PDB file of N, CA and C in Angstrom:
ATOM      1  N   UNK A   1      74.599 113.764 119.326  1.00  0.00           N
ATOM      2  CA  UNK A   1      75.517 113.558 120.261  1.00  0.00           C
ATOM      3  C   UNK A   1      75.639 114.828 121.161  1.00  0.00           C
ATOM      4  N   UNK A   2      76.071 114.653 122.575  1.00  0.00           N
ATOM      5  CA  UNK A   2      76.326 115.371 123.362  1.00  0.00           C
ATOM      6  C   UNK A   2      77.914 115.569 123.709  1.00  0.00           C
ATOM      7  N   UNK A   3      78.219 116.732 123.885  1.00  0.00           N
ATOM      8  CA  UNK A   3      79.657 116.768 123.992  1.00  0.00           C
ATOM      9  C   UNK A   3      80.170 118.203 124.893  1.00  0.00           C
ATOM     10  N   UNK A   4      81.416 118.139 125.445  1.00  0.00           N
ATOM     11  CA  UNK A   4      81.893 119.237 125.871  1.00  0.00           C
ATOM     12  C   UNK A   4      82.736 120.026 125.333  1.00  0.00           C
ATOM     13  N   UNK A   5      83.537 121.041 125.697  1.00  0.00           N
ATOM     14  CA  UNK A   5      84.297 121.907 125.082  1.00  0.00           C
ATOM     15  C   UNK A   5      85.585 120.824 124.999  1.00  0.00           C
ATOM     16  N   UNK A   6      85.982 120.338 125.782  1.00  0.00           N
ATOM     17  CA  UNK A   6      87.310 119.551 125.841  1.00  0.00           C
ATOM     18  C   UNK A   6      87.174 118.200 125.132  1.00  0.00           C
ATOM     19  N   UNK A   7      86.085 118.002 124.205  1.00  0.00           N
ATOM     20  CA  UNK A   7      85.835 116.807 123.538  1.00  0.00           C
ATOM     21  C   UNK A   7      85.371 115.579 124.095  1.00  0.00           C
ATOM     22  N   UNK A   8      85.025 115.712 125.553  1.00  0.00           N
ATOM     23  CA  UNK A   8      84.510 114.570 126.047  1.00  0.00           C
ATOM     24  C   UNK A   8      82.898 114.279 125.531  1.00  0.00           C
ATOM     25  N   UNK A   9      82.569 113.114 125.499  1.00  0.00           N
ATOM     26  CA  UNK A   9      81.288 112.884 125.085  1.00  0.00           C
ATOM     27  C   UNK A   9      80.366 112.353 126.421  1.00  0.00           C
ATOM     28  N   UNK A  10      79.160 112.588 126.807  1.00  0.00           N
ATOM     29  CA  UNK A  10      78.377 112.205 127.827  1.00  0.00           C
ATOM     30  C   UNK A  10      77.056 111.591 127.304  1.00  0.00           C
ATOM     31  N   UNK A  11      76.621 110.678 128.131  1.00  0.00           N
ATOM     32  CA  UNK A  11      75.222 110.164 128.151  1.00  0.00           C
ATOM     33  C   UNK A  11      74.164 111.219 128.081  1.00  0.00           C
ATOM     34  N   UNK A  12      73.098 111.292 127.626  1.00  0.00           N
ATOM     35  CA  UNK A  12      72.120 112.438 127.645  1.00  0.00           C
ATOM     36  C   UNK A  12      71.761 112.905 128.963  1.00  0.00           C
ATOM     37  N   UNK A  13      71.420 112.051 129.928  1.00  0.00           N
ATOM     38  CA  UNK A  13      70.953 112.474 131.100  1.00  0.00           C
ATOM     39  C   UNK A  13      72.071 113.094 131.939  1.00  0.00           C
ATOM     40  N   UNK A  14      73.083 112.523 131.854  1.00  0.00           N
ATOM     41  CA  UNK A  14      74.255 113.138 132.441  1.00  0.00           C
ATOM     42  C   UNK A  14      74.801 114.485 132.000  1.00  0.00           C
ATOM     43  N   UNK A  15      74.821 114.490 130.630  1.00  0.00           N
ATOM     44  CA  UNK A  15      74.970 115.804 129.784  1.00  0.00           C
ATOM     45  C   UNK A  15      74.037 117.086 130.194  1.00  0.00           C
ATOM     46  N   UNK A  16      72.927 116.781 130.402  1.00  0.00           N
ATOM     47  CA  UNK A  16      71.948 117.972 130.878  1.00  0.00           C
ATOM     48  C   UNK A  16      72.154 118.148 132.168  1.00  0.00           C
ATOM     49  N   UNK A  17      72.445 117.195 133.078  1.00  0.00           N
ATOM     50  CA  UNK A  17      72.736 117.693 134.331  1.00  0.00           C
ATOM     51  C   UNK A  17      73.915 118.581 134.655  1.00  0.00           C
ATOM     52  N   UNK A  18      74.696 118.552 133.681  1.00  0.00           N
ATOM     53  CA  UNK A  18      76.099 119.212 133.966  1.00  0.00           C
ATOM     54  C   UNK A  18      76.190 120.205 133.189  1.00  0.00           C
ATOM     55  N   UNK A  19      74.872 120.665 132.279  1.00  0.00           N
ATOM     56  CA  UNK A  19      74.786 122.014 131.564  1.00  0.00           C
ATOM     57  C   UNK A  19      75.157 121.715 130.252  1.00  0.00           C
ATOM     58  N   UNK A  20      75.544 120.517 129.653  1.00  0.00           N
ATOM     59  CA  UNK A  20      75.740 120.613 128.286  1.00  0.00           C
ATOM     60  C   UNK A  20      74.478 120.771 127.471  1.00  0.00           C
ATOM     61  N   UNK A  21      74.513 121.126 126.092  1.00  0.00           N
ATOM     62  CA  UNK A  21      73.457 121.402 125.187  1.00  0.00           C
ATOM     63  C   UNK A  21      73.638 120.427 124.016  1.00  0.00           C
ATOM     64  N   UNK A  22      72.587 119.978 123.303  1.00  0.00           N
ATOM     65  CA  UNK A  22      72.601 119.144 122.329  1.00  0.00           C
ATOM     66  C   UNK A  22      73.129 119.907 121.024  1.00  0.00           C
ATOM     67  N   UNK A  23      74.063 119.035 120.424  1.00  0.00           N
ATOM     68  CA  UNK A  23      74.562 119.557 119.025  1.00  0.00           C
ATOM     69  C   UNK A  23      74.411 118.618 117.824  1.00  0.00           C
ATOM     70  N   UNK A  24      74.031 119.190 116.816  1.00  0.00           N
ATOM     71  CA  UNK A  24      73.696 118.478 115.746  1.00  0.00           C
ATOM     72  C   UNK A  24      74.970 118.105 114.861  1.00  0.00           C
ATOM     73  N   UNK A  25      75.076 116.817 114.450  1.00  0.00           N
ATOM     74  CA  UNK A  25      76.413 116.283 113.894  1.00  0.00           C
ATOM     75  C   UNK A  25      76.147 115.763 112.800  1.00  0.00           C
ATOM     76  N   UNK A  26      76.525 116.140 111.495  1.00  0.00           N
ATOM     77  CA  UNK A  26      76.142 115.768 110.248  1.00  0.00           C
ATOM     78  C   UNK A  26      76.366 113.995 110.172  1.00  0.00           C
ATOM     79  N   UNK A  27      75.290 113.212 109.607  1.00  0.00           N
ATOM     80  CA  UNK A  27      75.641 111.595 109.481  1.00  0.00           C
ATOM     81  C   UNK A  27      76.413 111.324 108.355  1.00  0.00           C
ATOM     82  N   UNK A  28      76.921 112.173 107.342  1.00  0.00           N
ATOM     83  CA  UNK A  28      77.722 111.998 106.375  1.00  0.00           C
ATOM     84  C   UNK A  28      78.880 112.631 106.568  1.00  0.00           C
ATOM     85  N   UNK A  29      80.113 112.190 105.889  1.00  0.00           N
ATOM     86  CA  UNK A  29      81.341 112.890 105.835  1.00  0.00           C
ATOM     87  C   UNK A  29      82.352 112.186 105.211  1.00  0.00           C
ATOM     88  N   UNK A  30      83.728 112.593 105.600  1.00  0.00           N
ATOM     89  CA  UNK A  30      84.988 112.304 104.788  1.00  0.00           C
ATOM     90  C   UNK A  30      86.149 111.570 105.822  1.00  0.00           C
ATOM     91  N   UNK A  31      86.605 110.461 105.015  1.00  0.00           N
ATOM     92  CA  UNK A  31      87.582 109.873 106.150  1.00  0.00           C
ATOM     93  C   UNK A  31      88.663 110.793 106.037  1.00  0.00           C
ATOM     94  N   UNK A  32      89.181 111.328 107.442  1.00  0.00           N
ATOM     95  CA  UNK A  32      90.424 111.867 107.453  1.00  0.00           C
ATOM     96  C   UNK A  32      91.432 111.235 108.198  1.00  0.00           C
ATOM     97  N   UNK A  33      91.419 110.096 108.631  1.00  0.00           N
ATOM     98  CA  UNK A  33      92.595 109.252 109.289  1.00  0.00           C
ATOM     99  C   UNK A  33      91.993 107.925 109.403  1.00  0.00           C
ATOM    100  N   UNK A  34      92.854 106.987 109.537  1.00  0.00           N
ATOM    101  CA  UNK A  34      92.403 105.450 109.793  1.00  0.00           C
ATOM    102  C   UNK A  34      93.795 104.727 110.009  1.00  0.00           C
ATOM    103  N   UNK A  35      93.596 103.402 110.929  1.00  0.00           N
ATOM    104  CA  UNK A  35      94.355 102.457 110.810  1.00  0.00           C
ATOM    105  C   UNK A  35      93.824 101.215 110.859  1.00  0.00           C
ATOM    106  N   UNK A  36      94.052 100.390 110.150  1.00  0.00           N
ATOM    107  CA  UNK A  36      93.907  98.923 110.049  1.00  0.00           C
ATOM    108  C   UNK A  36      94.352  98.107 111.415  1.00  0.00           C
ATOM    109  N   UNK A  37      93.287  97.862 112.240  1.00  0.00           N
ATOM    110  CA  UNK A  37      93.676  96.949 113.488  1.00  0.00           C
ATOM    111  C   UNK A  37      94.003  95.597 113.218  1.00  0.00           C
ATOM    112  N   UNK A  38      95.242  95.024 113.466  1.00  0.00           N
ATOM    113  CA  UNK A  38      95.464  93.698 113.398  1.00  0.00           C
ATOM    114  C   UNK A  38      95.623  92.773 114.636  1.00  0.00           C
ATOM    115  N   UNK A  39      95.775  93.659 115.682  1.00  0.00           N
ATOM    116  CA  UNK A  39      95.931  92.934 116.815  1.00  0.00           C
ATOM    117  C   UNK A  39      94.954  93.372 117.917  1.00  0.00           C
ATOM    118  N   UNK A  40      94.090  92.854 118.466  1.00  0.00           N
ATOM    119  CA  UNK A  40      92.960  93.452 119.423  1.00  0.00           C
ATOM    120  C   UNK A  40      92.826  92.735 120.646  1.00  0.00           C
ATOM    121  N   UNK A  41      91.913  92.892 121.812  1.00  0.00           N
ATOM    122  CA  UNK A  41      92.013  92.146 122.948  1.00  0.00           C
ATOM    123  C   UNK A  41      91.356  90.746 122.532  1.00  0.00           C
ATOM    124  N   UNK A  42      91.281  89.706 123.162  1.00  0.00           N
ATOM    125  CA  UNK A  42      90.812  88.546 123.080  1.00  0.00           C
ATOM    126  C   UNK A  42      88.978  88.734 122.952  1.00  0.00           C
ATOM    127  N   UNK A  43      88.856  88.282 121.562  1.00  0.00           N
ATOM    128  CA  UNK A  43      87.280  88.003 121.489  1.00  0.00           C
ATOM    129  C   UNK A  43      86.936  89.432 120.428  1.00  0.00           C
ATOM    130  N   UNK A  44      87.628  90.018 120.222  1.00  0.00           N
ATOM    131  CA  UNK A  44      87.458  91.307 119.208  1.00  0.00           C
ATOM    132  C   UNK A  44      88.095  90.706 117.953  1.00  0.00           C
ATOM    133  N   UNK A  45      87.236  90.580 116.903  1.00  0.00           N
ATOM    134  CA  UNK A  45      87.663  90.118 115.419  1.00  0.00           C
ATOM    135  C   UNK A  45      88.496  91.060 114.876  1.00  0.00           C
ATOM    136  N   UNK A  46      89.497  90.677 114.420  1.00  0.00           N
ATOM    137  CA  UNK A  46      90.436  91.556 113.470  1.00  0.00           C
ATOM    138  C   UNK A  46      90.664  90.811 112.191  1.00  0.00           C
ATOM    139  N   UNK A  47      91.054  91.566 111.240  1.00  0.00           N
ATOM    140  CA  UNK A  47      91.344  92.991 111.031  1.00  0.00           C
ATOM    141  C   UNK A  47      89.993  93.783 111.038  1.00  0.00           C
ATOM    142  N   UNK A  48      90.168  95.260 111.571  1.00  0.00           N
ATOM    143  CA  UNK A  48      88.977  96.261 111.296  1.00  0.00           C
ATOM    144  C   UNK A  48      89.534  97.547 111.023  1.00  0.00           C
ATOM    145  N   UNK A  49      88.879  98.628 110.709  1.00  0.00           N
ATOM    146  CA  UNK A  49      89.229  99.637 110.448  1.00  0.00           C
ATOM    147  C   UNK A  49      88.888 100.702 111.494  1.00  0.00           C
ATOM    148  N   UNK A  50      89.708 101.521 112.332  1.00  0.00           N
ATOM    149  CA  UNK A  50      89.410 102.197 113.386  1.00  0.00           C
ATOM    150  C   UNK A  50      89.778 103.646 112.486  1.00  0.00           C
ATOM    151  N   UNK A  51      88.767 104.863 112.774  1.00  0.00           N
ATOM    152  CA  UNK A  51      88.859 105.864 111.780  1.00  0.00           C
ATOM    153  C   UNK A  51      88.512 107.061 112.534  1.00  0.00           C
ATOM    154  N   UNK A  52      88.749 108.454 112.037  1.00  0.00           N
ATOM    155  CA  UNK A  52      88.280 109.416 112.395  1.00  0.00           C
ATOM    156  C   UNK A  52      87.678 110.248 111.025  1.00  0.00           C
ATOM    157  N   UNK A  53      86.451 110.557 111.160  1.00  0.00           N
ATOM    158  CA  UNK A  53      85.709 111.027 110.099  1.00  0.00           C
ATOM    159  C   UNK A  53      85.362 112.408 110.317  1.00  0.00           C
ATOM    160  N   UNK A  54      85.532 113.124 109.309  1.00  0.00           N
ATOM    161  CA  UNK A  54      85.010 114.720 109.391  1.00  0.00           C
ATOM    162  C   UNK A  54      83.629 114.740 109.137  1.00  0.00           C
ATOM    163  N   UNK A  55      82.835 115.123 109.904  1.00  0.00           N
ATOM    164  CA  UNK A  55      81.221 115.200 109.637  1.00  0.00           C
ATOM    165  C   UNK A  55      81.043 116.796 109.601  1.00  0.00           C
ATOM    166  N   UNK A  56      81.127 117.355 108.311  1.00  0.00           N
ATOM    167  CA  UNK A  56      80.984 118.823 108.397  1.00  0.00           C
ATOM    168  C   UNK A  56      81.811 119.636 109.523  1.00  0.00           C
ATOM    169  N   UNK A  57      82.795 119.357 109.734  1.00  0.00           N
ATOM    170  CA  UNK A  57      83.671 119.996 110.755  1.00  0.00           C
ATOM    171  C   UNK A  57      83.744 119.600 112.114  1.00  0.00           C
ATOM    172  N   UNK A  58      83.053 118.630 112.232  1.00  0.00           N
ATOM    173  CA  UNK A  58      83.104 117.860 113.741  1.00  0.00           C
ATOM    174  C   UNK A  58      83.774 116.281 113.520  1.00  0.00           C
ATOM    175  N   UNK A  59      84.945 116.231 114.107  1.00  0.00           N
ATOM    176  CA  UNK A  59      85.442 114.876 113.963  1.00  0.00           C
ATOM    177  C   UNK A  59      85.211 113.902 114.966  1.00  0.00           C
ATOM    178  N   UNK A  60      84.699 112.833 114.029  1.00  0.00           N
ATOM    179  CA  UNK A  60      84.124 111.759 115.056  1.00  0.00           C
ATOM    180  C   UNK A  60      84.695 110.476 115.025  1.00  0.00           C
ATOM    181  N   UNK A  61      85.058 109.643 115.931  1.00  0.00           N
ATOM    182  CA  UNK A  61      85.967 108.580 115.844  1.00  0.00           C
ATOM    183  C   UNK A  61      84.754 107.308 115.861  1.00  0.00           C
ATOM    184  N   UNK A  62      84.997 106.405 114.874  1.00  0.00           N
ATOM    185  CA  UNK A  62      84.340 105.295 114.725  1.00  0.00           C
ATOM    186  C   UNK A  62      84.900 104.310 113.831  1.00  0.00           C
ATOM    187  N   UNK A  63      84.433 103.182 113.617  1.00  0.00           N
ATOM    188  CA  UNK A  63      84.852 102.203 112.944  1.00  0.00           C
ATOM    189  C   UNK A  63      84.306 102.283 111.418  1.00  0.00           C
ATOM    190  N   UNK A  64      85.034 101.706 110.431  1.00  0.00           N
ATOM    191  CA  UNK A  64      84.363 101.804 109.030  1.00  0.00           C
ATOM    192  C   UNK A  64      84.218 100.460 108.892  1.00  0.00           C
ATOM    193  N   UNK A  65      82.792 100.260 108.220  1.00  0.00           N
ATOM    194  CA  UNK A  65      82.139  99.014 108.246  1.00  0.00           C
ATOM    195  C   UNK A  65      81.734  98.496 106.928  1.00  0.00           C
ATOM    196  N   UNK A  66      81.250  97.547 106.566  1.00  0.00           N
ATOM    197  CA  UNK A  66      80.874  97.254 105.109  1.00  0.00           C
ATOM    198  C   UNK A  66      81.924  97.171 104.188  1.00  0.00           C
ATOM    199  N   UNK A  67      83.097  97.299 104.205  1.00  0.00           N
ATOM    200  CA  UNK A  67      84.219  97.296 103.355  1.00  0.00           C
ATOM    201  C   UNK A  67      85.180  96.486 103.839  1.00  0.00           C
ATOM    202  N   UNK A  68      86.051  95.786 102.815  1.00  0.00           N
ATOM    203  CA  UNK A  68      87.300  94.843 103.461  1.00  0.00           C
ATOM    204  C   UNK A  68      88.226  95.880 103.735  1.00  0.00           C
ATOM    205  N   UNK A  69      88.882  95.401 104.922  1.00  0.00           N
ATOM    206  CA  UNK A  69      89.795  96.297 105.926  1.00  0.00           C
ATOM    207  C   UNK A  69      91.066  96.068 105.146  1.00  0.00           C
ATOM    208  N   UNK A  70      91.236  96.641 103.891  1.00  0.00           N
ATOM    209  CA  UNK A  70      92.625  96.728 103.187  1.00  0.00           C
ATOM    210  C   UNK A  70      92.913  98.113 102.649  1.00  0.00           C
ATOM    211  N   UNK A  71      94.144  98.404 102.340  1.00  0.00           N
ATOM    212  CA  UNK A  71      94.667  99.727 101.671  1.00  0.00           C
ATOM    213  C   UNK A  71      94.099  99.724 100.196  1.00  0.00           C
ATOM    214  N   UNK A  72      93.713  98.808  99.707  1.00  0.00           N
ATOM    215  CA  UNK A  72      93.061  98.753  98.377  1.00  0.00           C
ATOM    216  C   UNK A  72      91.770  99.391  98.630  1.00  0.00           C
ATOM    217  N   UNK A  73      90.909  99.008  99.483  1.00  0.00           N
ATOM    218  CA  UNK A  73      89.373  99.410  99.682  1.00  0.00           C
ATOM    219  C   UNK A  73      89.373 100.718 100.491  1.00  0.00           C
ATOM    220  N   UNK A  74      90.205 100.942 101.604  1.00  0.00           N
ATOM    221  CA  UNK A  74      89.979 102.130 102.419  1.00  0.00           C
ATOM    222  C   UNK A  74      90.931 103.302 102.081  1.00  0.00           C
ATOM    223  N   UNK A  75      90.538 104.169 101.604  1.00  0.00           N
ATOM    224  CA  UNK A  75      91.560 105.385 101.380  1.00  0.00           C
ATOM    225  C   UNK A  75      91.099 106.804 102.155  1.00  0.00           C
ATOM    226  N   UNK A  76      91.957 107.863 102.391  1.00  0.00           N
ATOM    227  CA  UNK A  76      91.670 108.849 102.894  1.00  0.00           C
ATOM    228  C   UNK A  76      90.746 109.773 102.086  1.00  0.00           C
ATOM    229  N   UNK A  77      90.032 110.380 102.463  1.00  0.00           N
ATOM    230  CA  UNK A  77      89.179 111.257 101.551  1.00  0.00           C
ATOM    231  C   UNK A  77      87.998 110.658 101.103  1.00  0.00           C
ATOM    232  N   UNK A  78      87.770 109.038 101.319  1.00  0.00           N
ATOM    233  CA  UNK A  78      86.360 108.428 100.889  1.00  0.00           C
ATOM    234  C   UNK A  78      85.157 108.920 101.614  1.00  0.00           C
ATOM    235  N   UNK A  79      84.055 109.139 101.100  1.00  0.00           N
ATOM    236  CA  UNK A  79      82.850 109.751 101.632  1.00  0.00           C
ATOM    237  C   UNK A  79      82.093 108.306 102.106  1.00  0.00           C
ATOM    238  N   UNK A  80      81.787 108.715 103.457  1.00  0.00           N
ATOM    239  CA  UNK A  80      81.046 107.724 104.277  1.00  0.00           C
ATOM    240  C   UNK A  80      79.916 108.169 104.901  1.00  0.00           C
ATOM    241  N   UNK A  81      79.034 107.357 105.644  1.00  0.00           N
ATOM    242  CA  UNK A  81      77.740 107.661 105.921  1.00  0.00           C
ATOM    243  C   UNK A  81      77.503 107.058 107.336  1.00  0.00           C
ATOM    244  N   UNK A  82      77.109 107.434 108.502  1.00  0.00           N
ATOM    245  CA  UNK A  82      76.758 106.962 109.592  1.00  0.00           C
ATOM    246  C   UNK A  82      75.793 105.567 109.304  1.00  0.00           C
ATOM    247  N   UNK A  83      76.078 104.429 110.249  1.00  0.00           N
ATOM    248  CA  UNK A  83      75.190 103.323 110.116  1.00  0.00           C
ATOM    249  C   UNK A  83      75.298 102.630 111.492  1.00  0.00           C
ATOM    250  N   UNK A  84      74.627 101.671 111.660  1.00  0.00           N
ATOM    251  CA  UNK A  84      74.868 100.657 113.085  1.00  0.00           C
ATOM    252  C   UNK A  84      75.073  99.490 112.342  1.00  0.00           C
ATOM    253  N   UNK A  85      75.597  98.918 113.421  1.00  0.00           N
ATOM    254  CA  UNK A  85      76.028  97.503 113.377  1.00  0.00           C
ATOM    255  C   UNK A  85      75.919  96.537 114.671  1.00  0.00           C
ATOM    256  N   UNK A  86      75.762  95.340 114.501  1.00  0.00           N
ATOM    257  CA  UNK A  86      76.003  94.410 115.771  1.00  0.00           C
ATOM    258  C   UNK A  86      77.179  94.366 116.171  1.00  0.00           C
ATOM    259  N   UNK A  87      77.410  94.368 117.572  1.00  0.00           N
ATOM    260  CA  UNK A  87      78.590  94.291 118.202  1.00  0.00           C
ATOM    261  C   UNK A  87      78.962  93.087 119.145  1.00  0.00           C
ATOM    262  N   UNK A  88      77.789  92.335 119.350  1.00  0.00           N
ATOM    263  CA  UNK A  88      77.928  91.345 120.142  1.00  0.00           C
ATOM    264  C   UNK A  88      76.599  90.946 120.464  1.00  0.00           C
ATOM    265  N   UNK A  89      76.440  89.755 121.354  1.00  0.00           N
ATOM    266  CA  UNK A  89      75.313  89.466 121.855  1.00  0.00           C
ATOM    267  C   UNK A  89      75.494  88.946 123.490  1.00  0.00           C
ATOM    268  N   UNK A  90      74.573  89.296 124.482  1.00  0.00           N
ATOM    269  CA  UNK A  90      75.022  89.063 125.773  1.00  0.00           C
ATOM    270  C   UNK A  90      74.586  87.374 126.179  1.00  0.00           C
ATOM    271  N   UNK A  91      74.658  86.820 127.248  1.00  0.00           N
ATOM    272  CA  UNK A  91      74.236  85.686 127.711  1.00  0.00           C
ATOM    273  C   UNK A  91      72.784  85.486 127.510  1.00  0.00           C
ATOM    274  N   UNK A  92      71.988  86.333 127.706  1.00  0.00           N
ATOM    275  CA  UNK A  92      70.444  86.196 127.509  1.00  0.00           C
ATOM    276  C   UNK A  92      70.016  86.291 126.006  1.00  0.00           C
ATOM    277  N   UNK A  93      71.128  86.639 125.150  1.00  0.00           N
ATOM    278  CA  UNK A  93      70.443  86.870 123.701  1.00  0.00           C
ATOM    279  C   UNK A  93      70.192  88.260 123.324  1.00  0.00           C
ATOM    280  N   UNK A  94      70.380  89.125 124.017  1.00  0.00           N
ATOM    281  CA  UNK A  94      70.253  90.567 123.521  1.00  0.00           C
ATOM    282  C   UNK A  94      71.557  91.184 122.900  1.00  0.00           C
ATOM    283  N   UNK A  95      70.913  91.522 121.534  1.00  0.00           N
ATOM    284  CA  UNK A  95      72.211  92.142 120.968  1.00  0.00           C
ATOM    285  C   UNK A  95      72.657  93.571 121.335  1.00  0.00           C
ATOM    286  N   UNK A  96      73.975  93.768 121.227  1.00  0.00           N
ATOM    287  CA  UNK A  96      74.290  95.050 121.268  1.00  0.00           C
ATOM    288  C   UNK A  96      74.673  95.702 120.113  1.00  0.00           C
ATOM    289  N   UNK A  97      74.224  97.084 119.734  1.00  0.00           N
ATOM    290  CA  UNK A  97      74.484  97.482 118.616  1.00  0.00           C
ATOM    291  C   UNK A  97      75.612  98.779 118.795  1.00  0.00           C
ATOM    292  N   UNK A  98      76.198  99.014 117.759  1.00  0.00           N
ATOM    293  CA  UNK A  98      77.269 100.214 117.712  1.00  0.00           C
ATOM    294  C   UNK A  98      77.182 100.891 116.542  1.00  0.00           C
ATOM    295  N   UNK A  99      77.452 102.236 116.604  1.00  0.00           N
ATOM    296  CA  UNK A  99      77.617 103.096 115.274  1.00  0.00           C
ATOM    297  C   UNK A  99      78.998 102.765 114.794  1.00  0.00           C
ATOM    298  N   UNK A 100      78.831 103.136 113.253  1.00  0.00           N
ATOM    299  CA  UNK A 100      80.055 103.073 112.484  1.00  0.00           C
ATOM    300  C   UNK A 100      79.736 103.898 111.312  1.00  0.00           C
ATOM    301  N   UNK A 101      80.734 103.909 110.409  1.00  0.00           N
ATOM    302  CA  UNK A 101      80.590 104.545 108.927  1.00  0.00           C
ATOM    303  C   UNK A 101      80.727 103.629 107.982  1.00  0.00           C
ATOM    304  N   UNK A 102      80.001 103.563 106.798  1.00  0.00           N
ATOM    305  CA  UNK A 102      80.213 102.664 105.798  1.00  0.00           C
ATOM    306  C   UNK A 102      80.444 103.682 104.508  1.00  0.00           C
ATOM    307  N   UNK A 103      81.062 103.167 103.665  1.00  0.00           N
ATOM    308  CA  UNK A 103      81.491 103.854 102.378  1.00  0.00           C
ATOM    309  C   UNK A 103      80.179 104.053 101.903  1.00  0.00           C
ATOM    310  N   UNK A 104      80.011 105.484 100.847  1.00  0.00           N
ATOM    311  CA  UNK A 104      79.001 105.907 100.285  1.00  0.00           C
ATOM    312  C   UNK A 104      79.231 105.418  98.780  1.00  0.00           C
ATOM    313  N   UNK A 105      78.189 104.670  98.307  1.00  0.00           N
ATOM    314  CA  UNK A 105      78.266 104.267  97.008  1.00  0.00           C
ATOM    315  C   UNK A 105      78.380 105.232  96.017  1.00  0.00           C
ATOM    316  N   UNK A 106      79.442 105.275  94.839  1.00  0.00           N
ATOM    317  CA  UNK A 106      79.326 106.195  93.999  1.00  0.00           C
ATOM    318  C   UNK A 106      78.361 105.878  92.874  1.00  0.00           C
ATOM    319  N   UNK A 107      77.614 106.968  92.421  1.00  0.00           N
ATOM    320  CA  UNK A 107      76.511 106.714  91.491  1.00  0.00           C
ATOM    321  C   UNK A 107      76.880 107.055  90.093  1.00  0.00           C
TER     322      UNK A 107
END
C-alpha cells in the first residue's frame, strides 16, 4: 500500500505523482477493534465484521471474512492474515475482488 503522513491512501500512479513512496505492510496481524455491522446500504449483505487490524505497527481497516460474524467467533487479539474475497459482479460478469482478513488457524 502507499500512504501519506495523514493516513490517506492513494492509487499507486497518483501516489508516485505526488511524491509518496512505497511502504511494506505486514500481511498478518492482530484484531484491535471491530464492530458487527447489522444495517448497511441496500444490496450489501449483513451481518459482517468491520475491523481495524494491527499489522506490525500499522493499523489497517478491513473486513474480517471466513468466520461467523458473532461475538462467540470474533474476538479482540485474534490473529488474522490478509486474504482476498469476491465483493460483487458487474453487468458484464466481471468479478470485483476486495481484500480483508481471515482468522489464522491455531495449530
